[in-house]
Structures are given as C-alpha cells and as structure tokens.
Amino acid sequence: MKKQLFLYLFIVSALVNVFTYMYYSKKDATIEKRFEDKNKRMKDSISQFENVLYDANYFSLENNQNAQEYFSNYDVAKLIPQIKDALLAYNDAPDGNKYVDQPKMGEQKFIINKIKVLNHRWIVADYSNGTLWGDVLIKYFVKDDNSITFETVDNFLYPKQQME
C-alpha cells in the first residue's frame, strides 16, 4: 500500500514537473511572439505616422527644395523664425494685426495665433479675437536689407457658432 502511494505521488510529481516545464517553456515563446507582434504593429504605426507627417509638411518651406534654393543667400532655418516674428510683431498694434484684414470688433482686436510658412512667397495663418476665428493667406517678401514686407492675399472669418 505504501509502495502504491509512493508510486502515485511519484507519477503526480513527474506530471506536475512536465506540465510546469511545458508551461514555462511555451510562456517565453508566447511572450516573445506577443512582443514581436506589438513591435510590428508599432513599426507600422510609426510608418503611418511618418507618412501623415510628411503629407502634412509637404507644403512647407522646410521641405520645399525649390523654395529653399530661392533663398540661397539665406539660412532658411533662421529665416523662418525671423518671418514669423516680423508678422507677429504687428499683433501689438492697438487695432490688432493689420494683415488679418479684419476691423476691431468692440474691445477685442484680431491677432495672429499660428503661422505656417508655405514656401518662398506665401504664409497661411490662423487669427482670432477670442470669440471669432479665421484664416488668412499672406504674401511676403524678403528684401536685400533683410527686412520683410507682407501683403494680404485673402482671408476668411468663420461664422460664429450658435449655442444650442
């Protein structure tokens, strides 16, 4: 009877050891496969994000080789902040930024919030007075003396949304 009990215990312990070994050996392989799958999905997501980012920045001075060649005498990396600063300086005017082509409405003046330098000639900007928002297309010129002039091409003021 004791021999049978020891035999059963030995068989049960051997089975537990076999199942434990199989579990841990397959667990590593399963975790590694999951990691590989997640890594592949992340690489795909990064690739998709890079494509979206490339498409979003297609129209930008930073990525437009022809426009950069137009500014061959300038460092484009330094020129872009200079253009943005020059345009934003007009926000300090009492009537707001004159290049948004919108008159001051009440106490609120229209100022430019965001700027995107599209190429060697155009800028698109977002402007608002805190209540209304719009977009403006601005032509810019960099003169030989490094001064920058602007000219409004067109603008659009979005209609005010009614609260429901």
Short mmCIF file of C-alpha atoms in Angstrom, two decimals:
data_model
loop_
_atom_site.label_atom_id
_atom_site.label_comp_id
_atom_site.label_asym_id
_atom_site.label_seq_id
_atom_site.Cartn_x
_atom_site.Cartn_y
_atom_site.Cartn_z
CA MET A 1 0.00 0.00 0.00
CA LYS A 2 2.86 2.36 0.84
CA LYS A 3 4.61 1.42 -2.38
CA GLN A 4 1.48 2.27 -4.39
CA LEU A 5 1.11 5.60 -2.60
CA PHE A 6 4.74 6.47 -3.33
CA LEU A 7 4.29 5.37 -6.93
CA TYR A 8 1.20 7.60 -7.35
CA LEU A 9 2.99 10.53 -5.69
CA PHE A 10 5.99 10.00 -7.92
CA ILE A 11 3.79 9.90 -11.05
CA VAL A 12 1.85 13.01 -9.94
CA SER A 13 5.05 14.92 -9.17
CA ALA A 14 6.54 13.86 -12.52
CA LEU A 15 3.40 15.06 -14.31
CA VAL A 16 3.45 18.35 -12.40
CA ASN A 17 7.10 18.82 -13.36
CA VAL A 18 6.38 18.03 -17.02
CA PHE A 19 3.40 20.42 -17.13
CA THR A 20 5.35 23.14 -15.32
CA TYR A 21 8.28 22.76 -17.71
CA MET A 22 5.97 22.88 -20.74
CA TYR A 23 4.11 25.92 -19.36
CA TYR A 24 7.26 27.96 -18.71
CA SER A 25 8.95 26.96 -21.95
CA LYS A 26 5.88 27.92 -24.00
CA LYS A 27 5.27 31.02 -21.89
CA ASP A 28 8.59 32.50 -23.05
CA ALA A 29 7.78 31.72 -26.67
CA THR A 30 4.28 33.20 -26.29
CA ILE A 31 5.59 36.37 -24.66
CA GLU A 32 8.23 36.70 -27.36
CA LYS A 33 5.61 36.27 -30.10
CA ARG A 34 3.37 38.88 -28.46
CA PHE A 35 6.32 41.24 -28.20
CA GLU A 36 7.15 40.69 -31.89
CA ASP A 37 3.51 41.31 -32.87
CA LYS A 38 3.34 44.51 -30.82
CA ASN A 39 6.70 45.63 -32.18
CA LYS A 40 5.50 45.05 -35.75
CA ARG A 41 2.28 46.99 -35.09
CA MET A 42 4.26 49.83 -33.53
CA LYS A 43 6.60 49.95 -36.55
CA ASP A 44 3.55 50.03 -38.84
CA SER A 45 2.01 52.81 -36.75
CA ILE A 46 5.24 54.80 -36.79
CA SER A 47 5.48 54.34 -40.55
CA GLN A 48 1.89 55.54 -41.00
CA PHE A 49 2.55 58.49 -38.70
CA GLU A 50 5.67 59.42 -40.67
CA ASN A 51 3.64 59.32 -43.90
CA VAL A 52 0.94 61.54 -42.40
CA LEU A 53 3.58 63.92 -41.08
CA TYR A 54 5.31 64.03 -44.45
CA ASP A 55 1.99 64.77 -46.18
CA ALA A 56 1.16 67.46 -43.61
CA ASN A 57 4.53 69.14 -44.10
CA TYR A 58 4.56 68.80 -47.87
CA PHE A 59 3.70 72.48 -48.20
CA SER A 60 6.36 73.99 -46.01
CA LEU A 61 9.49 75.96 -46.64
CA GLU A 62 11.47 73.42 -44.61
CA ASN A 63 10.64 70.63 -47.08
CA ASN A 64 10.45 72.55 -50.36
CA GLN A 65 13.84 72.33 -52.05
CA ASN A 66 12.89 74.75 -54.85
CA ALA A 67 11.77 77.40 -52.37
CA GLN A 68 14.95 76.92 -50.35
CA GLU A 69 17.04 77.44 -53.49
CA TYR A 70 15.21 80.74 -53.98
CA PHE A 71 16.69 81.79 -50.63
CA SER A 72 20.19 80.58 -51.48
CA ASN A 73 21.74 83.63 -49.78
CA TYR A 74 19.87 82.97 -46.51
CA ASP A 75 19.88 80.32 -43.84
CA VAL A 76 16.29 79.04 -44.09
CA ALA A 77 16.36 77.67 -40.52
CA LYS A 78 17.00 81.21 -39.25
CA LEU A 79 14.79 82.93 -41.83
CA ILE A 80 11.55 81.16 -40.86
CA PRO A 81 11.57 82.38 -37.22
CA GLN A 82 12.51 85.84 -38.48
CA ILE A 83 9.47 85.88 -40.79
CA LYS A 84 7.16 84.64 -38.03
CA ASP A 85 8.49 87.18 -35.51
CA ALA A 86 8.10 90.02 -38.01
CA LEU A 87 4.47 89.09 -38.68
CA LEU A 88 3.63 88.53 -35.00
CA ALA A 89 5.09 91.95 -34.13
CA TYR A 90 2.01 93.51 -35.76
CA ASN A 91 -0.18 91.86 -33.07
CA ASP A 92 0.90 94.60 -30.65
CA ALA A 93 -0.87 97.32 -32.63
CA PRO A 94 -3.87 98.85 -30.79
CA ASP A 95 -6.24 97.85 -33.61
CA GLY A 96 -4.78 94.35 -33.94
CA ASN A 97 -2.73 92.79 -36.70
CA LYS A 98 -3.37 94.74 -39.90
CA TYR A 99 -2.62 91.73 -42.10
CA VAL A 100 -5.70 89.78 -40.99
CA ASP A 101 -7.80 92.38 -42.86
CA GLN A 102 -10.47 92.41 -40.14
CA PRO A 103 -11.51 95.56 -38.30
CA LYS A 104 -11.50 95.59 -34.50
CA MET A 105 -14.87 94.41 -33.14
CA GLY A 106 -15.69 96.07 -29.84
CA GLU A 107 -12.89 95.73 -27.33
CA GLN A 108 -11.37 92.67 -28.97
CA LYS A 109 -8.70 93.06 -31.61
CA PHE A 110 -7.81 90.37 -34.12
CA ILE A 111 -4.35 88.88 -33.70
CA ILE A 112 -2.49 86.11 -35.46
CA ASN A 113 -2.09 82.93 -33.41
CA LYS A 114 -0.38 80.37 -35.66
CA ILE A 115 1.74 80.77 -38.75
CA LYS A 116 2.84 78.28 -41.41
CA VAL A 117 5.42 79.44 -43.96
CA LEU A 118 4.38 77.52 -47.07
CA ASN A 119 7.15 78.41 -49.49
CA HIS A 120 9.31 81.32 -50.63
CA ARG A 121 6.28 83.58 -51.08
CA TRP A 122 3.20 82.53 -49.05
CA ILE A 123 2.18 82.24 -45.44
CA VAL A 124 -1.06 80.81 -44.08
CA ALA A 125 -2.04 81.98 -40.62
CA ASP A 126 -4.79 81.45 -38.06
CA TYR A 127 -6.19 84.52 -36.30
CA SER A 128 -8.84 85.29 -33.70
CA ASN A 129 -10.19 87.90 -31.34
CA GLY A 130 -11.10 85.37 -28.66
CA THR A 131 -14.64 84.94 -30.00
CA LEU A 132 -14.25 84.65 -33.76
CA TRP A 133 -11.61 82.75 -35.71
CA GLY A 134 -10.34 82.94 -39.23
CA ASP A 135 -7.59 82.07 -41.67
CA VAL A 136 -5.53 84.41 -43.81
CA LEU A 137 -3.23 83.91 -46.80
CA ILE A 138 -0.35 86.38 -46.78
CA LYS A 139 2.30 87.07 -49.40
CA TYR A 140 5.72 88.00 -48.02
CA PHE A 141 8.87 89.47 -49.47
CA VAL A 142 12.41 89.36 -48.03
CA LYS A 143 14.31 92.40 -49.23
CA ASP A 144 18.07 92.69 -49.76
CA ASP A 145 18.45 94.55 -46.47
CA ASN A 146 16.82 91.55 -44.65
CA SER A 147 13.62 93.50 -43.98
CA ILE A 148 10.38 91.63 -44.54
CA THR A 149 7.18 93.06 -46.01
CA PHE A 150 3.76 91.47 -46.08
CA GLU A 151 0.69 91.70 -48.27
CA THR A 152 -2.69 90.12 -47.51
CA VAL A 153 -3.91 87.97 -50.39
CA ASP A 154 -7.18 86.68 -48.94
CA ASN A 155 -8.80 85.91 -45.61
CA PHE A 156 -11.79 84.05 -44.24
CA LEU A 157 -13.62 84.69 -40.97
CA TYR A 158 -15.58 81.67 -39.79
CA PRO A 159 -19.23 82.35 -38.83
CA LYS A 160 -19.93 82.48 -35.13
CA GLN A 161 -21.34 79.22 -33.85
CA GLN A 162 -24.75 79.47 -32.18
CA MET A 163 -25.07 77.78 -28.79
CA GLU A 164 -27.79 75.14 -28.81
#
